[in-house]
PDB file of C-alpha atoms and ligand atoms in Angstrom:
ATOM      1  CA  UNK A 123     103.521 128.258  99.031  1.00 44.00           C
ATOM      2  CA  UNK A 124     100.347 128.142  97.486  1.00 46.00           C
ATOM      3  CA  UNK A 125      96.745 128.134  99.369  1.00 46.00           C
ATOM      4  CA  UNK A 126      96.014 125.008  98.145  1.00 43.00           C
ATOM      5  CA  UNK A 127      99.074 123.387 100.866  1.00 44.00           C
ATOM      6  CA  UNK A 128      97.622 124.642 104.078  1.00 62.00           C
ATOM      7  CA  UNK A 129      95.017 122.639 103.571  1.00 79.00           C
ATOM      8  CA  UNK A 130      94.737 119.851 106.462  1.00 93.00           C
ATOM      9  CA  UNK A 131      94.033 117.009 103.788  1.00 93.00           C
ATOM     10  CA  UNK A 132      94.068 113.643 106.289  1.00 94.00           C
ATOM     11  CA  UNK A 133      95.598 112.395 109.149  1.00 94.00           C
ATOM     12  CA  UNK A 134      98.602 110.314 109.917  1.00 94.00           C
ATOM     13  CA  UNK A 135      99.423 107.810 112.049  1.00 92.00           C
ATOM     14  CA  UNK A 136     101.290 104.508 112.869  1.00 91.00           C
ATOM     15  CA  UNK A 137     100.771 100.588 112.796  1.00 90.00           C
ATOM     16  CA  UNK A 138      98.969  98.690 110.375  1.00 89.00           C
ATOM     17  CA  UNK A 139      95.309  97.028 110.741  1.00 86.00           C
ATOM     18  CA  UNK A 140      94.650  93.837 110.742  1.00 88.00           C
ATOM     19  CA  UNK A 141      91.500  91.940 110.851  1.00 87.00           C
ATOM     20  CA  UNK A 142      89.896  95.041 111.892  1.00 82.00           C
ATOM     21  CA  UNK A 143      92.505  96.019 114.460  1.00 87.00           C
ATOM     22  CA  UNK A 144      95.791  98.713 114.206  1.00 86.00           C
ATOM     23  CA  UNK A 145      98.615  96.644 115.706  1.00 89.00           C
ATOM     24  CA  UNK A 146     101.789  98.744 116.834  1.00 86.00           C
ATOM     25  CA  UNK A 147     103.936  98.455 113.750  1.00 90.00           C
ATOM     26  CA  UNK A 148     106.793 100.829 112.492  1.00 93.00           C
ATOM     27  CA  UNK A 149     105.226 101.349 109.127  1.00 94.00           C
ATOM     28  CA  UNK A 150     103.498 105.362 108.520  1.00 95.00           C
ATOM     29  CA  UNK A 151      99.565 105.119 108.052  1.00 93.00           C
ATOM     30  CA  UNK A 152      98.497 108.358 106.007  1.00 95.00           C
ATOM     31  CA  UNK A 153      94.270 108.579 106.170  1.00 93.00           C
ATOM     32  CA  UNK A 154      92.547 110.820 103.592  1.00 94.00           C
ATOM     33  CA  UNK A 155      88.503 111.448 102.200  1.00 91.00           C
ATOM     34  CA  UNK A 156      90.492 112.649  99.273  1.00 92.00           C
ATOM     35  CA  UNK A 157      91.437 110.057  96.157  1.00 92.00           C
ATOM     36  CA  UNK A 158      93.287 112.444  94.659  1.00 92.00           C
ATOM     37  CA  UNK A 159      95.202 112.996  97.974  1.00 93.00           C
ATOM     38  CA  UNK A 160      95.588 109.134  98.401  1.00 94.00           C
ATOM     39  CA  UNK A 161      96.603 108.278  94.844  1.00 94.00           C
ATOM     40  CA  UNK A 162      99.578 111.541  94.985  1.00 93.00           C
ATOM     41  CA  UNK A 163     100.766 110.248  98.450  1.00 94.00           C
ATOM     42  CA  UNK A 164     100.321 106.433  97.330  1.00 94.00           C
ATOM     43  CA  UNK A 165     102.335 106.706  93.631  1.00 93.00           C
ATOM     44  CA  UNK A 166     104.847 108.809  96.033  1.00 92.00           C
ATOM     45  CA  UNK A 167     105.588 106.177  98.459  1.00 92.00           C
ATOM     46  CA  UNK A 168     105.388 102.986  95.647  1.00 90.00           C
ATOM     47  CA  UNK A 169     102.461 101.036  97.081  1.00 91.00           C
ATOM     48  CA  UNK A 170      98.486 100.813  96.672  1.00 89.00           C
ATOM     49  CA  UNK A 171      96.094 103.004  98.346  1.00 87.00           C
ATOM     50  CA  UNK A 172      93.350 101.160 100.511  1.00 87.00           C
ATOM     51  CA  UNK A 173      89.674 101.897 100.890  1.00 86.00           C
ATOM     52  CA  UNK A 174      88.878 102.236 105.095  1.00 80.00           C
ATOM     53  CA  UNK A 175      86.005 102.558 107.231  1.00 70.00           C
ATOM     54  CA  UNK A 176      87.284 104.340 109.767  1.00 62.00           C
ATOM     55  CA  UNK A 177      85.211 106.467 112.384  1.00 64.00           C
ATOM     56  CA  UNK A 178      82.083 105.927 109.806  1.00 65.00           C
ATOM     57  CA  UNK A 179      82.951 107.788 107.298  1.00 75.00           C
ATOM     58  CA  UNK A 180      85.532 105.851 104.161  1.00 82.00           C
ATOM     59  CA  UNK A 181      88.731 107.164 104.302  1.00 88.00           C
ATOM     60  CA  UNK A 182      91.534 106.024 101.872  1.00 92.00           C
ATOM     61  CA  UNK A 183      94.656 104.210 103.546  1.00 93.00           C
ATOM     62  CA  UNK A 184      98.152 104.626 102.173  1.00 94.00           C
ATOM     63  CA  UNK A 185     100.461 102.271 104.455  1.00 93.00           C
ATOM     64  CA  UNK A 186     104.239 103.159 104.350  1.00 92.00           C
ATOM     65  CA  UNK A 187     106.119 100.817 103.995  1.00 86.00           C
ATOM     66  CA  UNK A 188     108.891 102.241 105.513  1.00 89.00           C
ATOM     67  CA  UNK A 189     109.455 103.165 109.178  1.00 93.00           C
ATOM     68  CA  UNK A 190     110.484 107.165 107.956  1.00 95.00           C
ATOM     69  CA  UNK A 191     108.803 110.064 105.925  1.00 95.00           C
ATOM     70  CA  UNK A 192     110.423 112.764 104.465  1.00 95.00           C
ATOM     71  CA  UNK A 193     108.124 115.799 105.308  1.00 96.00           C
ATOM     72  CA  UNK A 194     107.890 119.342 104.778  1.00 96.00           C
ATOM     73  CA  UNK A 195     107.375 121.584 107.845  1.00 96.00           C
ATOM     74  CA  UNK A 196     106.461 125.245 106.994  1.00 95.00           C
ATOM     75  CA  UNK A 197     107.050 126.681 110.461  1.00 95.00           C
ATOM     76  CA  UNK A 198     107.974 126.172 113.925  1.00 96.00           C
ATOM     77  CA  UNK A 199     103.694 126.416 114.378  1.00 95.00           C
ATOM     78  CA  UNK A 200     103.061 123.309 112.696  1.00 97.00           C
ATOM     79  CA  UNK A 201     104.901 121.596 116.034  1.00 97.00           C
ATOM     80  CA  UNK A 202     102.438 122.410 118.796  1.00 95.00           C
ATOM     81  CA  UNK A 203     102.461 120.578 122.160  1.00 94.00           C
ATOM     82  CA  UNK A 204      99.309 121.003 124.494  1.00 96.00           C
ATOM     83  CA  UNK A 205      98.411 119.022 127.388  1.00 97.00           C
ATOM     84  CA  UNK A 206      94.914 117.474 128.011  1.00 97.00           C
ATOM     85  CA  UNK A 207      92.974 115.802 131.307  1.00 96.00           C
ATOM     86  CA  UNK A 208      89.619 114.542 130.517  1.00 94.00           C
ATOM     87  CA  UNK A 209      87.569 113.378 133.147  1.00 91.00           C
ATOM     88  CA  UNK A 210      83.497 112.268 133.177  1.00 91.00           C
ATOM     89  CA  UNK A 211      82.096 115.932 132.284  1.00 91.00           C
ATOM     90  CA  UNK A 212      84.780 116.437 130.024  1.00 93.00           C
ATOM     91  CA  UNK A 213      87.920 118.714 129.179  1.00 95.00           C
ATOM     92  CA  UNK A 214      89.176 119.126 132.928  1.00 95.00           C
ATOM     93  CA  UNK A 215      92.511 120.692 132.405  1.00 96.00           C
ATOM     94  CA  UNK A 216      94.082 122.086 128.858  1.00 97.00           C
ATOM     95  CA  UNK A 217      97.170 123.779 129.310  1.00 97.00           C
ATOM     96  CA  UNK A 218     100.628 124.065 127.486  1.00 94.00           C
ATOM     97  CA  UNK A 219     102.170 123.175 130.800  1.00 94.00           C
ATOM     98  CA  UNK A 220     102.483 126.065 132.299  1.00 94.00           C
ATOM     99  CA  UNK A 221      99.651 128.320 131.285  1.00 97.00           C
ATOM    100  CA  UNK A 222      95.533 127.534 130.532  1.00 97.00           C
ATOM    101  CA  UNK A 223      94.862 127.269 126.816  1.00 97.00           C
ATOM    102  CA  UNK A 224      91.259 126.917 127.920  1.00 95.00           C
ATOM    103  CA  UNK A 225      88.546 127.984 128.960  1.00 95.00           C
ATOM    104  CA  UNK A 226      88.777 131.017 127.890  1.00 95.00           C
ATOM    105  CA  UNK A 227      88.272 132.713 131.365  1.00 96.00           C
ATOM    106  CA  UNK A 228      91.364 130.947 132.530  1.00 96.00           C
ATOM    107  CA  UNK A 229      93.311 131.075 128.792  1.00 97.00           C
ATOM    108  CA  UNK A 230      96.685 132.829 129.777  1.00 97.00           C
ATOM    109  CA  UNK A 231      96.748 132.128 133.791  1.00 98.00           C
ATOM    110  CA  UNK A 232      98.789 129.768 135.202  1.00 97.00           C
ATOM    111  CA  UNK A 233      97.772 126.248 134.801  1.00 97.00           C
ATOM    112  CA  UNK A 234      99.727 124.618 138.172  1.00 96.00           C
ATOM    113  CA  UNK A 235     101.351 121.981 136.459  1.00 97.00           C
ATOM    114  CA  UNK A 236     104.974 121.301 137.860  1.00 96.00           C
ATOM    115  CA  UNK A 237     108.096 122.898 135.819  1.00 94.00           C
ATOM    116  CA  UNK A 238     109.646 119.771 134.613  1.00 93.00           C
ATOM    117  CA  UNK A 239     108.457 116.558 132.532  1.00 92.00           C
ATOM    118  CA  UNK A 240     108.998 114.284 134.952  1.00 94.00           C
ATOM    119  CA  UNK A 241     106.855 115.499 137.347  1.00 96.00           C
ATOM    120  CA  UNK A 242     104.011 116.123 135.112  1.00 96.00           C
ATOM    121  CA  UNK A 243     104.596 112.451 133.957  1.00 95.00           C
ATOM    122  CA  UNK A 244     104.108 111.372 137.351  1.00 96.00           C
ATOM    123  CA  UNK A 245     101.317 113.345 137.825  1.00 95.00           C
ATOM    124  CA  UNK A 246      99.236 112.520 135.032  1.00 95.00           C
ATOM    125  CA  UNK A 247     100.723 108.387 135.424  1.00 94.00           C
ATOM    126  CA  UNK A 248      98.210 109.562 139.211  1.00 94.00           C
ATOM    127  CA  UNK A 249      95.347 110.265 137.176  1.00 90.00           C
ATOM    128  CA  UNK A 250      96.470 113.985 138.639  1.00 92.00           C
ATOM    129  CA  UNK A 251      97.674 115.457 135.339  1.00 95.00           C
ATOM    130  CA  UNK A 252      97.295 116.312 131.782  1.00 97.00           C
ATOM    131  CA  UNK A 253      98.837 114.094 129.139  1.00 96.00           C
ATOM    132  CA  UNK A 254     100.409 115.507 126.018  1.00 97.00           C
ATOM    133  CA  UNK A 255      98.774 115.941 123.125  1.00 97.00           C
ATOM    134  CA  UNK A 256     101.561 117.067 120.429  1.00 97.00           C
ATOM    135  CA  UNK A 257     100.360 118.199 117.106  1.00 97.00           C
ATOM    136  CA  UNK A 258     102.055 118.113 113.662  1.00 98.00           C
ATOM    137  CA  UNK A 259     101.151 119.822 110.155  1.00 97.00           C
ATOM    138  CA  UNK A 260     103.322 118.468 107.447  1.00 97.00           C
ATOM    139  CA  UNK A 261     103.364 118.379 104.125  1.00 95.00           C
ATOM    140  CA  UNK A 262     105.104 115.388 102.428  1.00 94.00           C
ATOM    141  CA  UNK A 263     108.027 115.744 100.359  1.00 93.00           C
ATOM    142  CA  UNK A 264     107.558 114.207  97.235  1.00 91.00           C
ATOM    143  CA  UNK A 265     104.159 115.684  97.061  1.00 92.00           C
ATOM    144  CA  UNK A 266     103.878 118.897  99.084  1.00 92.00           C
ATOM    145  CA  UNK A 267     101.017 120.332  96.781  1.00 91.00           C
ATOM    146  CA  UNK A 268      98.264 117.811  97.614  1.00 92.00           C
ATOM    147  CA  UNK A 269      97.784 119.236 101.221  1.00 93.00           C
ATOM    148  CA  UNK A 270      99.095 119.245 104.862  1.00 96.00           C
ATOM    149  CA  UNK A 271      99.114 116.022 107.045  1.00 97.00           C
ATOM    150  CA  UNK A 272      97.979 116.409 110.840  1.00 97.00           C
ATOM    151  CA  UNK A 273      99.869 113.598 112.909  1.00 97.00           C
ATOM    152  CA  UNK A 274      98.783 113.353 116.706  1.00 96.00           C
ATOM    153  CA  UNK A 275     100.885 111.443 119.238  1.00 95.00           C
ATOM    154  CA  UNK A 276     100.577 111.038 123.067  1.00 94.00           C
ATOM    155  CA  UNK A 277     103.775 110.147 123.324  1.00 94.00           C
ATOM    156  CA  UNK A 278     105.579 111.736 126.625  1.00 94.00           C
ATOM    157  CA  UNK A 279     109.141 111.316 125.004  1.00 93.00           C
ATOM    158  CA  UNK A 280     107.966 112.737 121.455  1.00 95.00           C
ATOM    159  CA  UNK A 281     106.870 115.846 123.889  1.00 95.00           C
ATOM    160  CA  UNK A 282     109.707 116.285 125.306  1.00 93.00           C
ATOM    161  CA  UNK A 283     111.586 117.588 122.053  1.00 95.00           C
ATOM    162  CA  UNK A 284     109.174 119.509 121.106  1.00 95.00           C
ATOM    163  CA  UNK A 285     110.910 122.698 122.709  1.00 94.00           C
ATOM    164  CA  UNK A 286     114.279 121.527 120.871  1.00 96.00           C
ATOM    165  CA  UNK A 287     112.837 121.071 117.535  1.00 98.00           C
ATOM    166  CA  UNK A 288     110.405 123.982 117.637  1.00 97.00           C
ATOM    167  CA  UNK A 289     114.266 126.221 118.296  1.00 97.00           C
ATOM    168  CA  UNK A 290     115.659 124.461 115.265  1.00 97.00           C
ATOM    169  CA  UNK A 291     112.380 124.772 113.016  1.00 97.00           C
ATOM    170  CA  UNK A 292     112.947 128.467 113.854  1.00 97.00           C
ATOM    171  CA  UNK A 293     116.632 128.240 113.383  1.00 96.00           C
ATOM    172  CA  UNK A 294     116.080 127.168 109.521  1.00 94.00           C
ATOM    173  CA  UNK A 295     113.643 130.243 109.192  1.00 88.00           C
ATOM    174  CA  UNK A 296     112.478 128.865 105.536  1.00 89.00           C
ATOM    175  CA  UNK A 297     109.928 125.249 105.162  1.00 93.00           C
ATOM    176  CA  UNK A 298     112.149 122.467 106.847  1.00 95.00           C
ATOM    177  CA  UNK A 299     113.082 119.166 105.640  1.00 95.00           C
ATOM    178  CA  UNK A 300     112.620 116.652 108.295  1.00 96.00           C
ATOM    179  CA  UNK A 301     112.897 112.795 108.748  1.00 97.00           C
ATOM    180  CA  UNK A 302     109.643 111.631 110.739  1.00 97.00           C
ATOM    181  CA  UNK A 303     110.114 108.296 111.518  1.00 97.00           C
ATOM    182  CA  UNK A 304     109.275 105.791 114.196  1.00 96.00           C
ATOM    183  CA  UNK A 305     111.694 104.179 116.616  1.00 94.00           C
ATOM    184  CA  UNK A 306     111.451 101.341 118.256  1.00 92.00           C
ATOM    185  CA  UNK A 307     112.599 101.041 121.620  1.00 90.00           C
ATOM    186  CA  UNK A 308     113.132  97.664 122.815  1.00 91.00           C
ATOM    187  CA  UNK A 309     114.015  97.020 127.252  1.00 90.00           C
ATOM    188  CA  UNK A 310     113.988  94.325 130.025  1.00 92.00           C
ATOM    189  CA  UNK A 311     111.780  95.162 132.821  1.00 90.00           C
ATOM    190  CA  UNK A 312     113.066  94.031 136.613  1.00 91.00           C
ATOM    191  CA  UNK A 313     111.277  91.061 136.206  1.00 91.00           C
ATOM    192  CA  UNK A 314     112.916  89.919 133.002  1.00 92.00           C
ATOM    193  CA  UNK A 315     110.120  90.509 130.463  1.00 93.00           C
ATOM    194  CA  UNK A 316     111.094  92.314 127.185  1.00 91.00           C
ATOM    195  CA  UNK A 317     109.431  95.055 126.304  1.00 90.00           C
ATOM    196  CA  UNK A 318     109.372  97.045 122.984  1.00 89.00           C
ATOM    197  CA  UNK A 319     107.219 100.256 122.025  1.00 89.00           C
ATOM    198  CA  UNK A 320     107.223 102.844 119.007  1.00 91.00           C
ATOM    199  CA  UNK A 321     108.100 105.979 119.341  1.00 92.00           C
ATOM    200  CA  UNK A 322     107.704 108.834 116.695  1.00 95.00           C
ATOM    201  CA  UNK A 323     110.984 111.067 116.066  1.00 96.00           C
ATOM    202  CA  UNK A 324     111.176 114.016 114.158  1.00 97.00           C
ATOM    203  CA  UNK A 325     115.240 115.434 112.954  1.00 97.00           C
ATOM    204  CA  UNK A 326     115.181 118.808 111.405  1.00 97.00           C
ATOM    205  CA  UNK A 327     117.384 118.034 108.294  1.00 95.00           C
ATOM    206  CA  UNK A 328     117.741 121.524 106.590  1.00 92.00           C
ATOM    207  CA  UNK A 329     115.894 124.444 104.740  1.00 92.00           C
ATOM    208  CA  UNK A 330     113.553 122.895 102.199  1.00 89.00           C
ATOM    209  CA  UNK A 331     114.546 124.944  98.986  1.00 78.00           C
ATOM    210  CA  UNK A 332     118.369 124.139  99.031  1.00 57.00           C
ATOM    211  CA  UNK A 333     117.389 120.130 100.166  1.00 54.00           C
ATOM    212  CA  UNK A 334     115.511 120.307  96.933  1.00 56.00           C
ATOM    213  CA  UNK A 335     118.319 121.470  94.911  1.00 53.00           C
ATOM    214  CA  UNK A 336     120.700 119.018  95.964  1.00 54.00           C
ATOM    215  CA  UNK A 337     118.020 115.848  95.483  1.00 60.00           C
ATOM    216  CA  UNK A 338     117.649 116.786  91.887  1.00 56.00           C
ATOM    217  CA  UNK A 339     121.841 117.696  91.584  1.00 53.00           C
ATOM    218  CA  UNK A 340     122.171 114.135  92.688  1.00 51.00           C
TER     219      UNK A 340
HETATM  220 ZN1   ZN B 296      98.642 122.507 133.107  1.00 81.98          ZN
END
């Protein structure tokens, strides 16, 4: 792996924006300051880079148009789950569920957060508790050398795997392939509404080099 991959490159998320606003869509949105980046990632997926203003600064947009990526994760390190409170002054509580991650006084010590999910679900849902913030680095398949992709998600059930998939990133002890995609969940509440979210899911396909081998056999 070259220097030139560990790069962080752009960000990634999901939805598509319209009139000005991201709507909750299962298409991959990949952001980049980079038209190299953009025009790799964007010949790579088969559609048209767009030019953003996002956060100020332009960014280039490549919409997905599909609800998976095939990505590239280097090591089990590029998963990380943390878990964040803000409140008025700030950062209040930044753990990894069961120890501090911050400050760095407390970094190590016990945070106090309960043992299982759940509970720290139901905590946070009090305005008690940190919410996850779950980090990905990945590079994309058909174009691992223009740079890594950070993806962020809040997503309580994406958080919950990330033990499992971490064990299996490990398990495959070479760069993964891996199907990120987004799933969407669809349910009736009591009062008969329907309901549907997104939710991203990541599957731990195989080691990267043999994966390769067998794409181009094919
Ligand atoms: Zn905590």
């Amino acid at each position: 792996m070259t220097k030139a991959t560990e790069e962080v490159i752009g960000d990634c998320d999901f939805g598509r924006v319209v009139d000005g606003k991201l709507l909750a869509q299962p298409v991959w949105r990949l952001l980049t300051m980079s038209p190299q980046a953009a025009e790799g990632v964007a010949s790579v997926l088969g559609v048209e880079p767009q030019r953003r203003l996002a956060t100020s600064r332009e960014q280039l947009e490549v919409v997905s148009e599909e609800s998976s990526l095939r990505v590239l994760i280097k090591d089990p390190d590029r998963l990380t789950a943390q878990m964040k409170l803000w409140d008025s002054r700030g950062l209040a509580h930044h753990c990894d569920g069961s120890l501090f991650l911050s400050p760095e006084a407390d970094a190590g010590h016990p945070c106090g957060c309960p043992p299982t999910m759940a509970e720290r679900r139901a905590r946070a849902r009090r305005g008690q508790g940190p919410q996850p913030v779950t980090t990905l680095l990945f590079l994309l398949a058909g174009c691992p050398d223009v740079g890594s992709f950070r993806f962020r998600s809040s997503s309580w059930r994406f958080a919950e795997t990330v033990e499992e998939i971490r064990t299996q990133l490990a398990a495959v002890g070479d760069p993964a392939l891996c199907d990120l995609a987004i799933r969407t969940v669809e349910f009736t509440t009591q009062n008969g509404r329907c309901v549907s979210y997104h939710k991203p899911d990541l599957k731990v396909l195989g080691p990267w080099a043999s994966r390769t081998a067998i794409d181009l056999a094919a």
